[in-house]
């Protein structure tokens, strides 16, 4: 699984991209975020307030109950500010 | 049509190219977003637009397709820049063209409102108080909500 | 600013000139009206725009002043052509620029709606059924009414 | 008084501009239009349906009860169709 971080989430985590193999109990976005929080203090800090965290799986916005699988590209980022 | 690019764009040339030979078009509405030199009380030296290549194009194409479903557009174009931009520089271009002006106005307004809350871009502002990631504005969410069907 | 002229205009150049050095501008909305090749069932070869020199400039200036009273605009421009125009040619340009896009969108829409019912221009269309003066549209009156205060 | 005709009113009347001296009973736009109707069959035809006639005095839109005087520029035209 590829995990991408953007904007200030990226600066907190300290990397733009990670290739990870989550354990079997990670089935959806919610459980993935819980697992990611434990990877480092930076991850924990980035994911402290999930109300300002958006997730896309394979480049489509998803909700916390959306399933995640081994081959997915999961992007984690703050609310967008383009335009 | 959508384009994501680092380079600047020429509004007149884009408009000409989009409407050339399309004599059913009666009106074209264009929105250009520009970098402002102030954010609240902070002076902005420059900003850097980060985006999510791949998803950006996908989201812009979906937003454009939604506008075409809702309004009878003859042509439309979204160009969004990324990278470092200084105050006064152009950030984004939206053009909508239609037989009648109402459709063009509404679709253009819709596109920029939706783009602001859906397209994966993030602004890092270089202010006199240091570099700051721009926070999403509740005002933009409200503007976008206006277009959601009941 | 307002201009009434026979010559074509360059939208990109006008926009650049209007916003140059004005770094408080966050968004500019542009409307361009184009000559269509059909009027109802008649094919249009060309059209001639007649106007009332003197009153045209006065009316456009009044309409622009009204928009500036209603919305916080940083800059605005109306350019209207007269004379003979062929399908695809540009007729009218309205640009409004503001710190925020809502004001720019509303003011631009207002200006073209009011201009359509107040500025003394008349279109003579050269159709395959002969030359015909274009009749005013009830739709345009309705669009303009939307902006009259209660 | 200068009277200007535009668009199809001009083609009916047959002239774009007339310099006229109306009689004393012409005091406002309404009485001016009544008097103009009698100048020629073209004038009568042009002013047959006043619901499609607009009047500006000195380049400002006016209503039928607006006064007119010797030095005025009075423009008579159909509803506008610019933009």
Short mmCIF file of C-alpha atoms in Angstrom, two decimals, chain C:
data_model
loop_
_atom_site.label_atom_id
_atom_site.label_comp_id
_atom_site.label_asym_id
_atom_site.label_seq_id
_atom_site.Cartn_x
_atom_site.Cartn_y
_atom_site.Cartn_z
CA UNK C 1 -13.78 52.81 -17.18
CA UNK C 2 -15.94 52.75 -20.27
CA UNK C 3 -15.16 52.78 -23.98
CA UNK C 4 -17.36 52.77 -27.08
CA UNK C 5 -15.45 51.85 -30.21
CA UNK C 6 -15.63 50.36 -33.67
CA UNK C 7 -12.42 48.28 -33.28
CA UNK C 8 -12.09 44.86 -31.70
CA UNK C 9 -10.59 44.45 -28.22
CA UNK C 10 -8.03 42.05 -26.73
CA UNK C 11 -9.53 40.52 -23.58
CA UNK C 12 -6.17 39.39 -22.17
CA UNK C 13 -4.54 42.78 -22.67
CA UNK C 14 -7.53 44.64 -21.16
CA UNK C 15 -7.54 42.35 -18.13
CA UNK C 16 -3.78 42.75 -17.63
CA UNK C 17 -3.98 46.55 -17.89
CA UNK C 18 -6.93 46.73 -15.49
CA UNK C 19 -5.39 44.57 -12.77
CA UNK C 20 -1.70 45.56 -13.16
CA UNK C 21 -0.13 46.46 -9.82
CA UNK C 22 -3.47 46.08 -8.01
CA UNK C 23 -2.42 43.33 -5.62
CA UNK C 24 -5.52 43.59 -3.46
CA UNK C 25 -7.48 41.98 -6.32
CA UNK C 26 -8.25 38.30 -5.67
CA UNK C 27 -10.58 37.64 -8.57
CA UNK C 28 -11.63 39.12 -11.90
CA UNK C 29 -14.78 38.14 -13.78
CA UNK C 30 -15.06 38.85 -17.48
CA UNK C 31 -18.08 38.68 -19.77
CA UNK C 32 -17.63 38.69 -23.54
CA UNK C 33 -20.68 38.87 -25.80
CA UNK C 34 -20.24 37.34 -29.26
CA UNK C 35 -22.22 37.57 -32.50
CA UNK C 36 -24.19 34.36 -33.03
CA UNK C 37 -24.88 32.97 -36.49
CA UNK C 38 -28.55 32.18 -35.83
CA UNK C 39 -31.51 34.29 -34.66
CA UNK C 40 -34.44 31.96 -34.12
CA UNK C 41 -34.67 30.12 -37.44
CA UNK C 42 -32.83 32.75 -39.50
CA UNK C 43 -29.20 32.45 -40.44
CA UNK C 44 -27.23 35.64 -39.78
CA UNK C 45 -24.64 36.88 -42.26
CA UNK C 46 -23.64 39.93 -40.25
CA UNK C 47 -25.10 42.56 -37.97
CA UNK C 48 -24.76 46.31 -37.66
CA UNK C 49 -24.84 47.93 -34.25
CA UNK C 50 -26.22 51.47 -34.24
CA UNK C 51 -25.91 53.60 -31.14
CA UNK C 52 -26.56 57.08 -29.79
CA UNK C 53 -23.15 58.73 -29.39
CA UNK C 54 -23.03 60.79 -26.22
CA UNK C 55 -25.96 59.11 -24.49
CA UNK C 56 -24.26 55.71 -24.81
CA UNK C 57 -21.19 56.87 -22.89
CA UNK C 58 -23.40 58.63 -20.33
CA UNK C 59 -25.54 55.54 -19.74
CA UNK C 60 -22.57 53.18 -19.50
CA UNK C 61 -20.86 55.51 -17.01
CA UNK C 62 -24.05 55.63 -14.91
CA UNK C 63 -24.42 51.85 -14.96
CA UNK C 64 -20.77 51.44 -13.93
CA UNK C 65 -21.16 53.99 -11.12
CA UNK C 66 -24.21 52.07 -9.86
CA UNK C 67 -22.21 48.81 -9.77
CA UNK C 68 -19.41 50.51 -7.83
CA UNK C 69 -21.97 51.77 -5.33
CA UNK C 70 -23.41 48.29 -4.82
CA UNK C 71 -20.24 46.17 -4.70
CA UNK C 72 -16.69 46.73 -3.38
CA UNK C 73 -14.96 46.72 -6.77
CA UNK C 74 -11.24 47.39 -7.16
CA UNK C 75 -11.60 48.00 -10.90
CA UNK C 76 -14.12 47.69 -13.71
CA UNK C 77 -14.25 48.12 -17.47
CA UNK C 78 -16.99 48.18 -20.08
CA UNK C 79 -16.06 48.17 -23.78
CA UNK C 80 -18.90 48.13 -26.32
CA UNK C 81 -18.40 48.01 -30.07
CA UNK C 82 -20.61 49.48 -32.81
CA UNK C 83 -20.69 49.14 -36.60
CA UNK C 84 -20.69 46.00 -38.72
CA UNK C 85 -19.86 42.69 -37.01
CA UNK C 86 -19.78 39.13 -38.31
CA UNK C 87 -20.68 35.89 -36.48
CA UNK C 88 -18.00 34.98 -33.97
CA UNK C 89 -16.88 38.59 -33.49
CA UNK C 90 -16.76 40.17 -30.05
CA UNK C 91 -19.48 42.75 -29.28
CA UNK C 92 -19.08 43.70 -25.66
CA UNK C 93 -16.62 43.24 -22.81
CA UNK C 94 -17.34 43.66 -19.11
CA UNK C 95 -14.61 43.13 -16.52
CA UNK C 96 -15.05 43.46 -12.76
CA UNK C 97 -12.27 42.89 -10.23
CA UNK C 98 -12.53 42.64 -6.47
CA UNK C 99 -10.77 41.26 -3.41
CA UNK C 100 -13.33 38.44 -3.34
CA UNK C 101 -14.95 36.59 -6.20
CA UNK C 102 -18.60 36.92 -5.10
CA UNK C 103 -18.62 40.69 -5.61
CA UNK C 104 -16.88 40.36 -8.98
CA UNK C 105 -19.38 37.75 -10.21
CA UNK C 106 -22.45 39.68 -9.09
CA UNK C 107 -21.25 43.04 -10.37
CA UNK C 108 -20.29 41.61 -13.80
CA UNK C 109 -23.67 39.91 -14.15
CA UNK C 110 -25.45 43.08 -13.05
CA UNK C 111 -23.52 45.23 -15.54
CA UNK C 112 -24.33 43.13 -18.58
CA UNK C 113 -27.98 42.71 -17.53
CA UNK C 114 -28.46 46.46 -17.03
CA UNK C 115 -26.46 47.39 -20.09
CA UNK C 116 -28.76 45.20 -22.22
CA UNK C 117 -31.84 47.18 -21.20
CA UNK C 118 -30.39 50.69 -20.74
CA UNK C 119 -27.49 51.37 -23.12
CA UNK C 120 -28.80 52.88 -26.39
CA UNK C 121 -27.64 50.27 -28.93
CA UNK C 122 -29.77 48.67 -31.64
CA UNK C 123 -28.92 45.60 -33.70
CA UNK C 124 -29.80 45.33 -37.37
CA UNK C 125 -29.33 41.72 -38.47
CA UNK C 126 -28.54 40.77 -42.02
CA UNK C 127 -30.41 37.45 -42.27
CA UNK C 128 -31.24 35.07 -45.10
CA UNK C 129 -34.72 36.58 -44.87
CA UNK C 130 -33.46 40.15 -45.31
CA UNK C 131 -32.31 42.87 -42.90
CA UNK C 132 -34.22 42.85 -39.61
CA UNK C 133 -34.08 45.06 -36.54
CA UNK C 134 -33.69 42.87 -33.49
CA UNK C 135 -36.65 43.11 -31.12
CA UNK C 136 -35.98 43.63 -27.40
CA UNK C 137 -36.41 40.42 -25.44
CA UNK C 138 -38.73 40.11 -22.44
CA UNK C 139 -36.06 37.78 -21.04
CA UNK C 140 -33.61 40.68 -20.88
CA UNK C 141 -36.10 42.92 -19.06
CA UNK C 142 -36.64 40.15 -16.55
CA UNK C 143 -32.91 39.63 -16.06
CA UNK C 144 -32.47 43.36 -15.41
CA UNK C 145 -35.43 43.54 -13.02
CA UNK C 146 -33.71 41.04 -10.75
CA UNK C 147 -31.30 43.82 -9.77
CA UNK C 148 -33.88 46.52 -8.95
CA UNK C 149 -34.18 47.14 -5.26
CA UNK C 150 -37.52 46.30 -3.62
#
